[in-house]
Amino acid sequence: MQMHSTALRESPSRKTKPRIAVVPDAPVAGLFNLMGAPLAFGRNEEVYGEGEPAEYLYTVVSGCVRTSKILNDGRRQIGAFYMPGDIFGLEAGNEHSFSAEALAPTTVRIIKRAALASRAVCDSATASQLLALTAVELQRTQARVLLLIKSAQERVAGFLMEMASRNAASEIELPMSRQDIADYLGLTIETVSRTLTHFENICAIALPTSRRIVLRNRSALARLNA
Amino acid sequence: MQMHSTALRESPSRKTKPRIAVVPDAPVAGLFNLMGAPLAFGRNEEVYGEGEPAEYLYTVVSGCVRTSKILNDGRRQIGAFYMPGDIFGLEAGNEHSFSAEALAPTTVRIIKRAALASRAVCDSATASQLLALTAVELQRTQARVLLLIKSAQERVAGFLMEMASRNAASEIELPMSRQDIADYLGLTIETVSRTLTHFENICAIALPTSRRIVLRNRSALARLNA
DNA sequence: CGCGACGTTGAGAGGTTTCAACGGATGTGG
DNA sequence: CCACATCCGTTGAAACCTCTCAACGTCGCG
């Protein structure tokens, strides 16, 4: 059994107290007119836990959320990263198969699943939006599978491209730690770090800060991504 | 770039001519009352191709289907294996992102997506079945991600458990080649082969034939699966 | 200043791939 | 019916990649 990852290095902190966020509406599906008031979470604060009943759907207003799961051997698997406008909390069953934590100070808005479900029964627009949401999630997960069968370089390059595609800009501010990236890509923190400095050495990227990445040569990255 | 996989070793054959299958209804969602007459495909015959418009949904009546995709570097990625009762052809967009081929002589039944979509607008039962179908697909893909971050042994063990869970019996007849398994798990054919013989050596399985696998010690496999 | 969380770098061990050869099963043609 | 070609699966040895263990550097903060 190879492939080490974090075993709960994160200390769940509840330092940040909930506050009301003043942020323009993110580009979410129309059904989120039904959303309640914004909720705020501090860094590493848990939005919901694995195994809890999945009562709500969430949309990120500001900040960033990761979903994760601890395997029985202690390794951690990241489900996904959600940026402003993204919706998470969707589940096939009635309870969450991942837990969700805020990567940074984050505000989300919630909607009751039950309300959505009952609405979907008569309102086909709501139903099709739910379907579309699930389909998008499926597509992302399939893209992830495509990454995971590749080499470390390709995985990291693919990850950078994915992050860049959300920002449009060529400079990315990563909200997650190296450990998060490693657990997301099924690599170790050291391999991620080494790969990034390798990319810097071949001038594909620049690393002004460890959390800030400038894409110098996108086509080179795309080539590495194969 | 590590990790070699097949580059189109299969020769698409159209030897088998379509015939009518006489098989009891598989345990599929109720909406498949709308299904057309059974269609038959021969070994390695293509059901649909990547990039083609996704006009139909399919359900496997007998046989087995794999979905696959050729990456631009020639490697092949298997999307999934579909057994009798399974439904495939679901797509987020309007065209297939994978191609589908019969692994063995196979019969499927089809339904027009457009018909389903228009029906879903007024019939919320149909809509929720579609949603459930997509959710199941999502869950399977997430399970796949969980496998892919693990070691070769764990992947193969997990694959065997997955196959066994569909058969209930402790003896599995694999419809797919070693290469298919390798491409599904992101490993090489040699690693898959070696891992299987290793499992045989530790008496976790028996291999009467290369395609036939007897599970001798499920808990040992589950442990390897971690 | 010193501590702790985070990130980088190095060296060695281990796992998986690569390249190669072999054996068995299947199907075809003589 | 047998010889042969082909496909599929297995096995071996060496190269390569990633992990593991360890040390060091940086940053923010009490």
Coordinates of C-alpha atoms in Angstrom, one line a residue, chain A:
Chain A
M1 CA 0.0 0.0 0.0
Q2 CA 1.8 3.0 -1.3
M3 CA 0.7 6.6 -1.5
H4 CA 0.6 8.4 1.8
S5 CA -1.8 11.3 2.5
T6 CA -2.8 13.3 5.4
A7 CA -4.3 11.7 8.4
L8 CA -6.2 14.5 9.9
R9 CA -3.5 17.1 10.1
E10 CA -6.1 19.8 10.0
S11 CA -7.2 21.2 13.3
P12 CA -10.9 22.1 13.0
S13 CA -11.0 25.7 14.2
R14 CA -14.1 27.6 14.9
K15 CA -12.4 30.9 15.5
T16 CA -14.3 32.9 12.9
K17 CA -17.8 33.7 14.0
P18 CA -20.6 33.7 11.4
R19 CA -21.3 37.1 9.8
I20 CA -23.5 38.4 7.0
A21 CA -21.7 38.6 3.6
V22 CA -22.3 41.4 1.2
V23 CA -21.5 39.9 -2.2
P24 CA -23.2 40.2 -5.5
D25 CA -25.2 37.1 -6.7
A26 CA -22.9 34.5 -8.1
P27 CA -23.8 33.0 -11.5
V28 CA -25.9 30.1 -10.2
A29 CA -28.8 28.3 -11.6
G30 CA -32.1 30.2 -11.3
L31 CA -33.5 27.9 -8.7
F32 CA -31.4 29.6 -6.1
N33 CA -33.9 32.4 -5.8
L34 CA -35.1 30.2 -3.0
M35 CA -31.9 30.4 -1.1
G36 CA -31.8 31.4 2.5
A37 CA -29.6 34.1 4.1
P38 CA -25.8 33.8 3.7
L39 CA -23.9 31.7 6.2
A40 CA -20.3 32.3 7.0
F41 CA -17.6 29.8 7.9
G42 CA -14.1 30.2 9.1
R43 CA -11.0 28.5 7.7
N44 CA -11.1 24.8 8.2
E45 CA -14.6 25.0 9.6
E46 CA -16.9 22.1 8.7
V47 CA -20.0 22.8 6.7
Y48 CA -21.3 19.3 7.0
G49 CA -19.8 15.9 8.0
E50 CA -19.6 12.6 6.2
G51 CA -22.6 10.5 7.2
E52 CA -24.8 13.3 8.2
P53 CA -28.3 13.5 6.6
A54 CA -28.1 15.5 3.4
E55 CA -30.8 18.1 4.1
Y56 CA -29.4 21.1 2.2
L57 CA -27.9 22.1 -1.0
Y58 CA -25.2 24.8 -0.9
T59 CA -23.9 27.4 -3.2
V60 CA -20.6 29.2 -2.6
V61 CA -21.0 32.9 -2.5
S62 CA -17.4 33.8 -1.6
G63 CA -14.4 31.8 -0.5
C64 CA -13.8 28.2 -1.3
V65 CA -15.0 24.8 -0.1
R66 CA -13.5 21.3 -0.3
T67 CA -15.3 18.0 0.1
S68 CA -13.3 15.2 1.6
K69 CA -13.5 11.7 2.9
I70 CA -11.2 9.8 5.3
L71 CA -10.5 6.2 4.1
N72 CA -10.3 3.5 6.7
D73 CA -6.5 3.3 6.4
G74 CA -6.2 7.0 7.3
R75 CA -5.6 8.4 3.9
R76 CA -7.7 11.3 2.8
Q77 CA -9.5 11.7 -0.5
I78 CA -10.6 15.1 -1.7
G79 CA -13.9 15.0 -3.6
A80 CA -13.8 18.4 -5.2
F81 CA -13.1 22.1 -4.7
Y82 CA -16.0 24.5 -5.0
M83 CA -15.5 28.1 -6.0
P84 CA -18.0 31.0 -5.9
G85 CA -21.0 30.1 -8.0
D86 CA -20.5 26.4 -7.6
I87 CA -23.2 24.2 -6.0
F88 CA -22.3 21.4 -3.7
G89 CA -24.0 19.0 -1.3
L90 CA -25.7 17.0 -4.0
E91 CA -26.0 13.4 -3.0
A92 CA -27.3 10.2 -4.5
G93 CA -28.5 8.9 -1.2
N94 CA -30.0 10.7 1.8
E95 CA -26.7 11.2 3.6
H96 CA -23.5 12.9 2.7
S97 CA -20.8 10.6 1.4
F98 CA -18.2 13.3 1.9
S99 CA -17.7 16.0 4.5
A100 CA -17.3 19.6 3.4
E101 CA -15.0 22.2 4.9
A102 CA -14.2 25.8 4.2
L103 CA -10.7 26.3 2.8
A104 CA -10.7 30.0 3.7
P105 CA -13.3 32.4 5.2
T106 CA -16.3 31.4 3.2
T107 CA -19.9 32.4 2.8
V108 CA -22.5 30.0 1.4
R109 CA -26.3 30.1 0.9
I110 CA -28.4 27.1 1.5
I111 CA -31.7 25.6 0.2
K112 CA -33.6 22.7 1.7
R113 CA -33.4 19.6 -0.5
A114 CA -36.9 18.6 0.5
A115 CA -38.3 21.9 -0.7
L116 CA -36.4 21.4 -4.0
A117 CA -37.6 17.9 -4.4
S118 CA -41.3 18.8 -3.8
R119 CA -40.9 21.7 -6.1
A120 CA -39.4 19.4 -8.8
V121 CA -42.4 17.2 -8.7
C122 CA -44.6 19.8 -10.3
D123 CA -42.0 22.2 -11.8
S124 CA -40.1 20.5 -14.6
A125 CA -37.8 23.4 -14.9
T126 CA -36.5 22.8 -11.4
A127 CA -36.3 19.1 -12.1
S128 CA -34.2 19.6 -15.2
Q129 CA -31.9 22.1 -13.4
L130 CA -31.3 19.4 -10.8
L131 CA -30.5 17.0 -13.5
A132 CA -28.2 19.4 -15.2
L133 CA -26.4 20.0 -11.9
T134 CA -25.8 16.3 -11.4
A135 CA -24.7 15.9 -14.9
V136 CA -22.1 18.6 -14.5
E137 CA -20.8 16.9 -11.4
L138 CA -20.6 13.7 -13.3
Q139 CA -18.6 15.3 -16.0
R140 CA -16.1 16.8 -13.6
T141 CA -15.7 13.5 -11.9
Q142 CA -15.1 11.8 -15.2
A143 CA -12.5 14.5 -16.0
R144 CA -10.9 13.6 -12.7
V145 CA -10.7 9.9 -13.6
L146 CA -8.9 10.9 -16.8
L147 CA -6.4 12.8 -14.7
L148 CA -5.8 10.0 -12.3
I149 CA -4.7 7.4 -14.8
K150 CA -1.9 9.7 -15.9
S151 CA 1.6 10.4 -14.5
A152 CA 2.3 12.9 -11.7
Q153 CA 3.4 15.6 -14.1
E154 CA 0.2 15.3 -16.2
R155 CA -1.9 15.3 -13.1
V156 CA -0.4 18.5 -11.7
A157 CA -0.4 20.2 -15.1
G158 CA -4.1 19.2 -15.5
F159 CA -4.9 20.5 -12.1
L160 CA -3.3 23.9 -13.0
M161 CA -5.2 24.0 -16.2
E162 CA -8.4 23.3 -14.4
M163 CA -7.8 26.0 -11.8
A164 CA -6.8 28.4 -14.6
S165 CA -9.9 27.7 -16.5
R166 CA -12.0 29.1 -13.7
N167 CA -9.9 32.3 -13.3
A168 CA -9.4 33.2 -16.9
A169 CA -6.5 35.3 -15.8
S170 CA -3.0 33.8 -16.1
E171 CA -2.3 34.3 -12.5
I172 CA -3.9 31.9 -10.0
E173 CA -4.3 32.3 -6.3
L174 CA -4.6 28.8 -4.9
P175 CA -7.0 28.7 -1.9
M176 CA -5.8 25.2 -1.0
S177 CA -2.6 23.8 0.6
R178 CA -0.2 21.4 -1.0
Q179 CA -1.6 18.7 1.0
D180 CA -5.1 19.4 -0.4
I181 CA -3.7 19.3 -3.9
A182 CA -1.9 16.1 -3.2
D183 CA -5.0 14.4 -1.8
Y184 CA -7.0 15.6 -4.7
L185 CA -4.6 14.2 -7.2
G186 CA -3.7 11.0 -5.4
L187 CA 0.0 12.1 -5.0
T188 CA 2.2 13.0 -2.1
I189 CA 2.8 16.5 -1.0
E190 CA 6.5 16.1 -1.9
T191 CA 5.7 15.0 -5.4
V192 CA 3.4 17.9 -6.0
S193 CA 6.0 20.3 -4.7
R194 CA 8.8 18.8 -6.8
T195 CA 6.6 18.9 -9.9
L196 CA 5.7 22.5 -9.4
T197 CA 9.4 23.5 -9.0
H198 CA 10.1 21.4 -12.1
F199 CA 7.5 23.4 -14.0
E200 CA 9.1 26.6 -12.7
N201 CA 12.6 25.4 -13.8
I202 CA 11.4 24.8 -17.4
C203 CA 9.7 28.3 -17.3
A204 CA 6.2 26.9 -17.7
I205 CA 5.1 28.7 -14.5
A206 CA 6.4 31.2 -12.0
L207 CA 5.9 30.9 -8.2
P208 CA 6.0 34.4 -6.6
T209 CA 4.4 32.8 -3.5
S210 CA 3.8 29.2 -2.8
R211 CA 0.0 29.9 -3.2
R212 CA 0.3 32.2 -6.2
I213 CA 1.0 30.7 -9.6
V214 CA 1.7 32.5 -12.9
L215 CA 1.2 30.6 -16.0
R216 CA 4.1 31.5 -18.3
N217 CA 3.6 28.9 -21.0
R218 CA 0.2 27.4 -21.2
S219 CA 0.8 25.3 -24.3
A220 CA 3.7 23.7 -22.6
L221 CA 1.5 22.8 -19.7
A222 CA -1.2 21.5 -22.1
R223 CA 1.4 19.4 -23.8
L224 CA 2.5 17.9 -20.4
N225 CA -1.2 17.3 -19.7
A226 CA -1.1 15.2 -22.9

